[in-house]
CSV table of N, CA and C in Angstrom, one decimal:
chain,number,residue,atom,x,y,z
G,558,GLY,N,0.8,-1.0,-0.2
G,558,GLY,CA,0.0,0.0,0.1
G,558,GLY,C,0.8,1.3,-0.1
G,559,SER,N,2.4,1.2,0.6
G,559,SER,CA,2.8,2.6,0.9
G,559,SER,C,3.4,2.4,-0.5
G,560,LEU,N,3.8,1.5,-0.8
G,560,LEU,CA,4.4,1.7,-2.1
G,560,LEU,C,4.0,2.8,-3.4
G,561,LEU,N,2.5,1.8,-3.5
G,561,LEU,CA,1.6,2.5,-4.2
G,561,LEU,C,1.1,4.0,-4.2
G,562,GLY,N,1.3,4.4,-2.9
G,562,GLY,CA,1.0,6.0,-2.8
G,562,GLY,C,2.4,6.9,-3.2
G,563,ILE,N,3.5,6.0,-3.0
G,563,ILE,CA,4.5,6.4,-3.5
G,563,ILE,C,4.3,6.6,-4.9
G,564,CYS,N,4.0,5.5,-5.3
G,564,CYS,CA,4.3,5.8,-7.1
G,564,CYS,C,3.2,6.7,-7.4
G,565,LEU,N,1.9,6.6,-6.8
G,565,LEU,CA,0.6,7.8,-7.2
G,565,LEU,C,1.4,8.8,-7.1
G,566,ILE,N,2.2,9.2,-6.4
G,566,ILE,CA,2.4,10.7,-5.8
G,566,ILE,C,3.5,11.0,-7.0
G,567,ALA,N,4.4,10.2,-7.4
G,567,ALA,CA,5.5,9.8,-8.4
G,567,ALA,C,4.6,10.4,-9.7
G,568,GLN,N,3.6,9.6,-9.9
G,568,GLN,CA,3.1,9.9,-11.1
G,568,GLN,C,2.3,11.1,-11.2
G,569,ILE,N,1.8,11.6,-10.3
G,569,ILE,CA,1.0,12.9,-10.5
G,569,ILE,C,2.0,13.9,-10.5
G,570,LEU,N,3.0,14.2,-9.9
G,570,LEU,CA,3.8,14.7,-10.0
G,570,LEU,C,4.8,15.2,-11.4
G,571,THR,N,5.2,14.1,-11.8
G,571,THR,CA,5.4,14.1,-13.2
G,571,THR,C,4.4,14.3,-14.0
G,572,GLY,N,3.4,13.9,-14.0
G,572,GLY,CA,2.3,14.0,-15.1
G,572,GLY,C,2.0,15.8,-15.1
G,573,LEU,N,2.0,16.1,-13.6
G,573,LEU,CA,1.8,18.1,-13.7
G,573,LEU,C,2.9,18.5,-14.4
G,574,PHE,N,4.0,18.1,-14.2
G,574,PHE,CA,5.1,18.9,-15.2
G,574,PHE,C,4.9,18.4,-16.5
G,575,LEU,N,4.2,17.2,-17.1
G,575,LEU,CA,4.3,16.7,-18.1
G,575,LEU,C,3.0,17.6,-19.1
G,576,ALA,N,2.0,18.0,-18.3
G,576,ALA,CA,1.0,18.5,-18.7
G,576,ALA,C,0.8,20.0,-18.6
G,577,MET,N,2.4,20.8,-18.8
G,577,MET,CA,2.3,21.8,-18.8
G,577,MET,C,2.9,22.0,-20.1
G,578,HIS,N,3.7,21.3,-20.2
G,578,HIS,CA,4.1,21.5,-22.1
G,578,HIS,C,3.5,20.6,-23.1
G,579,TYR,N,2.3,19.9,-22.8
G,579,TYR,CA,1.4,19.1,-23.3
G,579,TYR,C,0.6,19.9,-24.2
G,580,THR,N,0.0,19.6,-25.6
G,580,THR,CA,-1.0,20.3,-26.4
G,580,THR,C,-2.0,18.4,-26.7
G,581,SER,N,-3.0,19.0,-26.5
G,581,SER,CA,-4.0,18.2,-26.8
G,581,SER,C,-4.7,18.6,-28.0
G,582,ASP,N,-4.0,18.6,-29.2
G,582,ASP,CA,-4.7,18.4,-30.4
G,582,ASP,C,-4.0,17.6,-31.6
G,583,THR,N,-4.8,17.3,-32.2
G,583,THR,CA,-4.6,15.9,-33.1
G,583,THR,C,-3.3,16.6,-33.8
G,584,MET,N,-3.0,17.6,-34.2
G,584,MET,CA,-1.9,18.4,-35.5
G,584,MET,C,-0.9,18.3,-34.5
G,585,THR,N,-0.9,18.8,-33.2
G,585,THR,CA,0.3,18.9,-32.8
G,585,THR,C,1.0,18.0,-31.3
G,586,ALA,N,0.0,17.2,-31.0
G,586,ALA,CA,0.3,16.6,-29.5
G,586,ALA,C,1.5,15.6,-29.8
G,587,PHE,N,1.7,14.9,-31.1
G,587,PHE,CA,3.1,14.2,-31.1
G,587,PHE,C,4.2,15.4,-31.1
G,588,SER,N,4.0,16.4,-31.9
G,588,SER,CA,5.1,17.3,-31.6
G,588,SER,C,5.6,18.1,-30.4
G,589,SER,N,4.1,18.2,-29.8
G,589,SER,CA,4.2,18.5,-28.2
G,589,SER,C,5.7,17.5,-27.3
G,590,VAL,N,4.9,16.3,-27.5
G,590,VAL,CA,5.8,15.2,-26.9
G,590,VAL,C,7.5,15.1,-27.1
G,591,THR,N,7.4,15.4,-28.5
G,591,THR,CA,8.6,15.7,-29.0
G,591,THR,C,9.2,17.0,-28.5
G,592,HIS,N,8.4,17.8,-28.1
G,592,HIS,CA,9.1,19.1,-28.0
G,592,HIS,C,9.6,18.8,-26.2
G,593,ILE,N,8.7,18.1,-25.5
G,593,ILE,CA,9.2,17.7,-23.9
G,593,ILE,C,10.6,17.1,-24.1
G,594,CYS,N,10.5,16.1,-25.0
G,594,CYS,CA,12.0,15.3,-24.7
G,594,CYS,C,12.9,16.2,-25.1
G,595,ARG,N,12.9,16.8,-26.3
G,595,ARG,CA,14.2,17.6,-26.8
G,595,ARG,C,14.5,18.7,-26.1
G,596,ASP,N,13.1,19.8,-26.0
G,596,ASP,CA,13.5,20.9,-25.8
G,596,ASP,C,13.5,21.7,-24.0
G,597,VAL,N,12.7,20.8,-23.7
G,597,VAL,CA,12.2,20.8,-21.9
G,597,VAL,C,13.7,20.4,-20.9
G,598,ASN,N,13.7,21.2,-20.3
G,598,ASN,CA,15.2,20.7,-19.2
G,598,ASN,C,14.6,19.7,-18.5
G,599,TYR,N,15.3,18.6,-19.1
G,599,TYR,CA,14.9,17.0,-18.2
G,599,TYR,C,13.9,16.7,-18.6
G,600,GLY,N,13.2,17.0,-20.0
G,600,GLY,CA,11.7,16.3,-20.0
G,600,GLY,C,11.8,15.4,-20.5
G,601,TRP,N,12.9,14.9,-21.1
G,601,TRP,CA,13.0,13.7,-21.3
G,601,TRP,C,13.3,12.6,-20.5
G,602,LEU,N,13.6,13.0,-19.0
G,602,LEU,CA,14.2,12.0,-18.0
G,602,LEU,C,12.2,11.9,-17.4
G,603,ILE,N,11.8,13.7,-17.3
G,603,ILE,CA,10.3,13.5,-16.4
G,603,ILE,C,9.4,12.7,-17.5
G,604,ARG,N,9.2,12.7,-18.8
G,604,ARG,CA,8.8,11.4,-19.4
G,604,ARG,C,8.7,10.0,-19.2
G,605,TYR,N,10.1,9.8,-19.3
G,605,TYR,CA,10.5,8.1,-18.8
G,605,TYR,C,9.9,7.8,-17.4
G,606,LEU,N,10.1,8.7,-16.5
G,606,LEU,CA,9.9,8.6,-15.5
G,606,LEU,C,8.1,8.0,-15.2
G,607,HIS,N,7.4,9.2,-15.8
G,607,HIS,CA,6.1,8.7,-15.7
G,607,HIS,C,6.1,7.6,-16.6
G,608,ALA,N,6.5,7.3,-18.0
G,608,ALA,CA,6.3,6.1,-18.5
G,608,ALA,C,6.2,4.6,-17.6
G,609,ASN,N,7.8,5.0,-17.0
G,609,ASN,CA,8.2,3.6,-16.3
G,609,ASN,C,7.6,3.5,-15.3
G,610,GLY,N,7.5,5.1,-14.4
G,610,GLY,CA,6.8,4.7,-12.9
G,610,GLY,C,5.1,4.2,-13.0
G,611,ALA,N,4.7,4.1,-14.3
G,611,ALA,CA,3.3,3.6,-14.4
G,611,ALA,C,3.5,1.8,-14.5
G,612,SER,N,4.4,1.8,-15.4
G,612,SER,CA,4.6,0.3,-15.2
G,612,SER,C,5.1,0.0,-13.8
G,613,MET,N,6.0,0.4,-13.1
G,613,MET,CA,5.9,0.1,-11.3
G,613,MET,C,4.9,0.0,-10.6
G,614,PHE,N,3.8,0.9,-11.0
G,614,PHE,CA,2.7,1.3,-10.1
G,614,PHE,C,1.9,-0.1,-10.3
G,615,PHE,N,2.0,-0.4,-11.7
G,615,PHE,CA,1.1,-1.5,-11.9
G,615,PHE,C,1.7,-2.7,-11.1
G,616,ILE,N,3.3,-3.0,-11.1
G,616,ILE,CA,3.5,-4.1,-10.5
G,616,ILE,C,3.2,-4.3,-9.1
G,617,CYS,N,3.4,-3.2,-8.1
G,617,CYS,CA,3.3,-2.8,-7.2
G,617,CYS,C,1.3,-3.0,-6.8
G,618,LEU,N,0.7,-2.5,-7.7
G,618,LEU,CA,-0.9,-2.9,-7.7
G,618,LEU,C,-0.8,-4.1,-8.0
G,619,PHE,N,-0.6,-5.1,-8.8
G,619,PHE,CA,-0.8,-6.6,-8.6
G,619,PHE,C,-0.4,-7.4,-7.4
G,620,LEU,N,0.9,-6.7,-7.2
G,620,LEU,CA,1.0,-7.5,-5.9
G,620,LEU,C,0.2,-7.1,-4.8
G,621,HIS,N,-0.3,-6.4,-4.7
G,621,HIS,CA,-1.0,-5.8,-3.8
G,621,HIS,C,-2.5,-6.5,-3.7
G,622,VAL,N,-2.9,-6.8,-5.0
G,622,VAL,CA,-4.0,-7.3,-5.4
G,622,VAL,C,-4.0,-8.8,-5.1
G,623,GLY,N,-2.6,-9.2,-5.4
G,623,GLY,CA,-2.1,-10.8,-5.1
G,623,GLY,C,-2.3,-11.2,-3.6
G,624,ARG,N,-1.6,-10.3,-2.8
G,624,ARG,CA,-1.9,-10.9,-1.5
G,624,ARG,C,-3.1,-10.1,-1.0
G,625,GLY,N,-3.8,-9.6,-1.3
G,625,GLY,CA,-4.9,-9.6,-0.7
G,625,GLY,C,-5.9,-11.0,-1.2
G,626,LEU,N,-5.7,-11.4,-2.7
G,626,LEU,CA,-6.0,-12.6,-3.1
G,626,LEU,C,-5.5,-14.0,-2.1
G,627,TYR,N,-4.4,-13.8,-1.7
G,627,TYR,CA,-3.7,-14.8,-0.7
G,627,TYR,C,-4.3,-14.9,0.4
G,628,TYR,N,-4.6,-13.7,1.0
G,628,TYR,CA,-4.9,-13.6,2.5
G,628,TYR,C,-6.2,-13.9,2.4
G,629,GLY,N,-7.3,-13.7,1.7
G,629,GLY,CA,-8.7,-13.6,1.7
G,629,GLY,C,-9.4,-12.8,1.7
G,630,SER,N,-8.7,-11.6,1.4
G,630,SER,CA,-9.5,-10.0,1.7
G,630,SER,C,-10.6,-9.8,0.7
G,631,TYR,N,-10.7,-10.8,-0.3
G,631,TYR,CA,-12.4,-10.6,-0.7
G,631,TYR,C,-13.2,-11.1,0.2
G,632,MET,N,-13.3,-11.4,1.2
G,632,MET,CA,-14.2,-11.8,1.9
G,632,MET,C,-14.9,-10.2,2.7
G,633,PHE,N,-14.0,-8.9,2.5
G,633,PHE,CA,-14.5,-8.0,3.0
G,633,PHE,C,-15.1,-6.9,1.6
G,634,LEU,N,-16.5,-7.4,1.7
G,634,LEU,CA,-17.1,-6.8,0.2
G,634,LEU,C,-16.7,-5.3,-0.4
G,635,GLU,N,-17.3,-5.0,1.0
G,635,GLU,CA,-17.3,-3.3,0.3
G,635,GLU,C,-15.7,-3.0,0.3
G,636,THR,N,-14.9,-3.3,0.9
G,636,THR,CA,-13.4,-2.6,0.7
G,636,THR,C,-12.9,-3.2,-0.6
G,637,TRP,N,-13.5,-5.0,-1.1
G,637,TRP,CA,-12.9,-5.1,-2.0
G,637,TRP,C,-13.6,-4.7,-3.4
G,638,ASN,N,-14.8,-4.5,-3.3
G,638,ASN,CA,-15.7,-3.9,-4.3
G,638,ASN,C,-15.0,-2.5,-4.6
G,639,ILE,N,-14.3,-1.3,-3.7
G,639,ILE,CA,-14.1,-0.6,-3.9
G,639,ILE,C,-12.4,-0.6,-4.6
G,640,GLY,N,-11.8,-1.7,-4.2
G,640,GLY,CA,-10.4,-1.9,-4.8
G,640,GLY,C,-10.5,-2.2,-5.9
G,641,VAL,N,-11.7,-3.2,-6.6
G,641,VAL,CA,-11.9,-3.6,-7.8
G,641,VAL,C,-12.4,-2.4,-8.9
G,642,LEU,N,-12.9,-1.2,-8.1
G,642,LEU,CA,-13.5,0.0,-9.0
G,642,LEU,C,-12.1,0.9,-8.8
G,643,LEU,N,-11.0,0.9,-8.0
G,643,LEU,CA,-10.0,1.6,-8.0
G,643,LEU,C,-8.9,1.1,-9.5
G,644,LEU,N,-9.4,-0.2,-9.1
G,644,LEU,CA,-8.2,-0.7,-10.6
G,644,LEU,C,-8.6,-0.6,-11.9
G,645,PHE,N,-10.1,-0.4,-12.2
G,645,PHE,CA,-10.6,-0.3,-13.2
G,645,PHE,C,-10.3,1.0,-13.7
G,646,ALA,N,-10.5,2.3,-12.8
G,646,ALA,CA,-10.2,3.4,-13.2
G,646,ALA,C,-8.6,3.8,-13.2
G,647,VAL,N,-7.6,2.9,-12.6
G,647,VAL,CA,-6.2,3.0,-12.8
G,647,VAL,C,-5.9,2.7,-14.2
G,648,MET,N,-6.9,1.5,-14.5
G,648,MET,CA,-6.2,0.8,-16.1
G,648,MET,C,-7.0,1.8,-17.1
G,649,ALA,N,-8.3,2.1,-16.7
G,649,ALA,CA,-8.6,3.2,-17.8
G,649,ALA,C,-7.8,4.8,-18.0
G,650,THR,N,-7.2,5.0,-16.9
G,650,THR,CA,-6.1,6.2,-16.7
G,650,THR,C,-4.7,6.3,-17.9
G,651,ALA,N,-4.6,4.4,-17.5
G,651,ALA,CA,-3.4,4.1,-18.3
G,651,ALA,C,-3.7,3.9,-19.7
G,652,PHE,N,-5.0,3.5,-20.0
G,652,PHE,CA,-5.1,3.4,-21.7
G,652,PHE,C,-5.3,4.7,-22.3
G,653,MET,N,-6.0,5.7,-21.0
G,653,MET,CA,-5.9,7.1,-22.2
G,653,MET,C,-4.7,7.7,-21.7
G,654,GLY,N,-3.9,7.2,-21.1
G,654,GLY,CA,-2.3,8.0,-21.5
G,654,GLY,C,-1.8,7.2,-22.2
G,655,TYR,N,-1.8,5.9,-22.7
G,655,TYR,CA,-1.3,5.4,-24.1
G,655,TYR,C,-1.6,6.5,-25.2
G,656,VAL,N,-3.2,6.8,-25.2
G,656,VAL,CA,-3.4,7.4,-26.6
G,656,VAL,C,-2.6,8.7,-26.6
G,657,LEU,N,-2.7,9.1,-25.4
G,657,LEU,CA,-2.0,11.0,-25.6
G,657,LEU,C,-0.9,11.4,-26.8
G,658,PRO,N,0.2,10.5,-26.6
G,658,PRO,CA,1.3,10.9,-28.0
G,658,PRO,C,0.3,11.1,-29.0
G,659,TRP,N,-0.8,10.3,-29.6
G,659,TRP,CA,-1.5,10.3,-30.8
G,659,TRP,C,-0.5,10.3,-32.0
G,660,GLY,N,0.2,9.1,-32.1
G,660,GLY,CA,0.9,8.8,-33.3
G,660,GLY,C,-0.1,7.8,-33.9
G,661,GLN,N,1.0,6.8,-34.1
G,661,GLN,CA,0.2,5.7,-35.4
G,661,GLN,C,-0.4,4.9,-34.5
G,662,MET,N,0.5,3.9,-33.9
G,662,MET,CA,-0.2,3.2,-32.9
G,662,MET,C,-1.1,3.7,-31.4
G,663,SER,N,-1.1,4.8,-31.2
G,663,SER,CA,-1.9,4.9,-30.2
G,663,SER,C,-3.5,5.4,-30.9
G,664,PHE,N,-3.1,5.7,-31.8
G,664,PHE,CA,-4.5,6.4,-32.7
G,664,PHE,C,-5.2,4.9,-33.0
G,665,TRP,N,-4.5,3.9,-33.8
G,665,TRP,CA,-4.8,2.8,-33.5
G,665,TRP,C,-5.2,1.9,-32.3
G,666,GLY,N,-4.7,2.1,-31.5
G,666,GLY,CA,-5.1,1.4,-30.1
G,666,GLY,C,-6.6,2.2,-29.5
G,667,ALA,N,-6.5,3.3,-29.9
G,667,ALA,CA,-8.1,4.0,-29.2
G,667,ALA,C,-9.1,3.7,-30.1
G,668,THR,N,-8.8,3.9,-31.5
G,668,THR,CA,-10.2,2.9,-32.2
G,668,THR,C,-10.0,1.5,-31.8
G,669,VAL,N,-9.5,0.7,-32.1
G,669,VAL,CA,-9.9,-0.6,-31.5
G,669,VAL,C,-10.0,-1.0,-30.2
G,670,ILE,N,-9.7,-0.5,-28.9
G,670,ILE,CA,-10.1,-0.8,-27.7
G,670,ILE,C,-11.7,0.2,-27.7
G,671,THR,N,-11.6,1.2,-28.1
G,671,THR,CA,-12.9,1.5,-27.7
G,671,THR,C,-14.4,0.9,-28.5
G,672,ASN,N,-13.5,0.3,-29.7
G,672,ASN,CA,-14.8,-0.2,-30.6
G,672,ASN,C,-14.8,-1.5,-29.7
G,673,LEU,N,-14.3,-2.1,-29.2
G,673,LEU,CA,-14.8,-3.0,-28.5
G,673,LEU,C,-16.0,-2.8,-27.7
G,674,LEU,N,-16.3,-1.7,-27.3
G,674,LEU,CA,-17.4,-1.2,-26.7
G,674,LEU,C,-18.6,-1.9,-27.6
G,675,SER,N,-18.9,-1.4,-28.8
G,675,SER,CA,-19.9,-1.6,-29.6
G,675,SER,C,-20.4,-3.0,-29.4
G,676,ALA,N,-19.4,-4.1,-29.0
G,676,ALA,CA,-20.4,-5.4,-28.6
G,676,ALA,C,-21.4,-5.3,-27.9
G,677,ILE,N,-21.6,-4.7,-26.9
G,677,ILE,CA,-22.6,-4.4,-26.1
G,677,ILE,C,-24.3,-4.4,-26.7
G,678,PRO,N,-24.7,-5.0,-26.5
G,678,PRO,CA,-25.8,-5.1,-27.2
G,678,PRO,C,-26.7,-4.0,-27.1
G,679,TYR,N,-27.5,-3.2,-28.3
G,679,TYR,CA,-28.4,-2.0,-27.8
G,679,TYR,C,-27.9,-1.1,-28.0
G,680,ILE,N,-26.7,-0.7,-27.0
G,680,ILE,CA,-26.4,0.6,-26.5
G,680,ILE,C,-25.1,0.5,-27.4
G,681,GLY,N,-24.2,0.0,-27.7
G,681,GLY,CA,-22.8,-0.6,-28.4
G,681,GLY,C,-22.3,0.7,-29.2
G,682,THR,N,-22.8,1.0,-30.0
G,682,THR,CA,-22.3,1.8,-31.4
G,682,THR,C,-23.1,3.4,-30.5
G,683,ASN,N,-23.7,3.2,-30.3
G,683,ASN,CA,-24.3,5.0,-29.7
G,683,ASN,C,-22.9,5.1,-28.5
G,684,LEU,N,-23.0,4.1,-27.5
G,684,LEU,CA,-21.8,4.1,-26.5
G,684,LEU,C,-20.2,4.7,-27.4
G,685,VAL,N,-19.9,3.8,-28.2
G,685,VAL,CA,-19.0,4.4,-28.9
G,685,VAL,C,-18.7,6.0,-29.8
G,686,GLU,N,-19.6,6.0,-30.4
G,686,GLU,CA,-19.7,7.4,-31.1
G,686,GLU,C,-19.6,8.5,-29.5
G,687,TRP,N,-20.4,8.2,-28.6
G,687,TRP,CA,-20.3,9.2,-27.4
G,687,TRP,C,-19.4,9.3,-27.0
G,688,ILE,N,-18.5,8.2,-27.1
G,688,ILE,CA,-16.7,8.2,-26.3
G,688,ILE,C,-16.0,9.0,-27.4
G,689,TRP,N,-16.4,8.8,-28.6
G,689,TRP,CA,-15.3,9.2,-29.6
G,689,TRP,C,-15.6,10.6,-30.0
G,690,GLY,N,-16.8,11.2,-29.4
G,690,GLY,CA,-17.2,12.4,-29.7
G,690,GLY,C,-17.4,12.8,-31.1
G,691,GLY,N,-18.2,11.8,-31.8
G,691,GLY,CA,-18.4,11.8,-33.2
G,691,GLY,C,-18.3,10.4,-34.1
G,692,PHE,N,-18.2,10.5,-35.3
G,692,PHE,CA,-18.4,8.9,-35.9
G,692,PHE,C,-16.7,8.3,-36.1
G,693,SER,N,-15.9,9.1,-35.7
G,693,SER,CA,-14.2,8.7,-35.5
G,693,SER,C,-13.6,8.8,-34.5
G,694,VAL,N,-12.5,8.4,-34.2
G,694,VAL,CA,-11.5,8.9,-33.4
G,694,VAL,C,-10.9,10.2,-33.9
G,695,ASP,N,-10.8,11.6,-33.1
G,695,ASP,CA,-10.7,12.6,-33.7
G,695,ASP,C,-10.1,13.7,-32.4
G,696,LYS,N,-10.0,14.9,-32.7
G,696,LYS,CA,-9.7,15.8,-31.8
G,696,LYS,C,-10.3,16.2,-30.5
G,697,ALA,N,-12.2,15.4,-30.6
G,697,ALA,CA,-13.0,15.5,-29.5
G,697,ALA,C,-12.3,14.2,-28.5
G,698,THR,N,-12.0,13.3,-29.1
G,698,THR,CA,-11.4,12.2,-28.4
G,698,THR,C,-10.4,12.4,-27.9
G,699,LEU,N,-9.5,12.7,-28.4
G,699,LEU,CA,-7.9,13.3,-27.7
G,699,LEU,C,-7.9,14.0,-26.6
G,700,THR,N,-8.9,15.2,-26.8
G,700,THR,CA,-9.3,16.0,-25.8
G,700,THR,C,-9.7,15.5,-24.6
G,701,ARG,N,-11.0,14.9,-24.8
G,701,ARG,CA,-11.9,14.0,-23.7
G,701,ARG,C,-10.4,13.0,-22.8
G,702,PHE,N,-9.7,12.1,-23.9
G,702,PHE,CA,-9.0,11.5,-23.1
G,702,PHE,C,-8.2,12.1,-22.1
G,703,PHE,N,-7.7,13.5,-22.5
G,703,PHE,CA,-6.7,13.9,-22.1
G,703,PHE,C,-6.8,14.3,-20.5
G,704,ALA,N,-8.5,15.0,-20.8
G,704,ALA,CA,-8.9,15.4,-19.6
G,704,ALA,C,-9.3,14.5,-18.6
G,705,PHE,N,-9.6,13.3,-19.0
G,705,PHE,CA,-9.8,11.9,-18.2
G,705,PHE,C,-8.7,11.4,-17.6
G,706,HIS,N,-7.5,11.6,-18.5
G,706,HIS,CA,-6.2,11.3,-18.0
G,706,HIS,C,-5.5,11.8,-16.7
G,707,PHE,N,-5.9,13.2,-17.0
G,707,PHE,CA,-5.5,14.1,-16.1
G,707,PHE,C,-6.3,14.1,-14.7
G,708,ILE,N,-7.6,14.0,-14.7
G,708,ILE,CA,-8.3,14.0,-13.5
G,708,ILE,C,-8.2,12.8,-12.8
G,709,LEU,N,-8.3,11.5,-13.6
G,709,LEU,CA,-8.5,10.4,-12.8
G,709,LEU,C,-7.6,9.9,-11.7
G,710,PRO,N,-6.2,10.2,-11.7
G,710,PRO,CA,-5.4,10.2,-10.7
G,710,PRO,C,-5.6,10.9,-9.5
G,711,PHE,N,-6.2,12.0,-9.5
G,711,PHE,CA,-6.8,12.6,-8.1
G,711,PHE,C,-7.9,12.2,-7.6
G,712,ILE,N,-8.8,11.8,-8.5
G,712,ILE,CA,-10.0,10.7,-7.7
G,712,ILE,C,-9.3,9.5,-7.3
G,713,VAL,N,-8.8,8.7,-7.8
G,713,VAL,CA,-7.9,7.6,-7.1
G,713,VAL,C,-7.1,7.9,-5.7
G,714,ALA,N,-6.7,8.9,-5.7
G,714,ALA,CA,-5.9,9.4,-4.5
G,714,ALA,C,-6.5,10.0,-3.7
G,715,ALA,N,-8.0,10.5,-3.6
G,715,ALA,CA,-8.9,10.5,-3.3
G,715,ALA,C,-9.8,9.8,-2.5
G,716,LEU,N,-9.6,8.4,-3.4
G,716,LEU,CA,-10.3,7.4,-2.4
G,716,LEU,C,-9.4,6.8,-1.7
């Protein structure tokens, strides 16, 4: 738990510094990531700490869940259900962060992963269009993903 807290604080701090230089526009998002790495003092370090810190955060998270499974913490239903909600929120945050550089692979990832929601009967297609902000992944999607990627860690920290 304490390692998760340290990782979350590191993620929030590095994310704040990255957000100061990032632009959530489809034409300039990738250029702003390049700008962070090349032109901002220690921007490359902040970006790599943020990316690799996320991996470390998930390692600690899975160890924490594994410990809970081993010791039978799933018997405490309220606590366990809140933990599951936190896990889903952290996974959603990580997915939206993967999309933010807006390169070819992140664009593809946003399209494919969000399109999985279209398999939900009756509401799937409408849900996908609502998440995208239109009929395809575009500026509205990137802006929404950046906003949610920015705010969700604070919500996770509050819980």
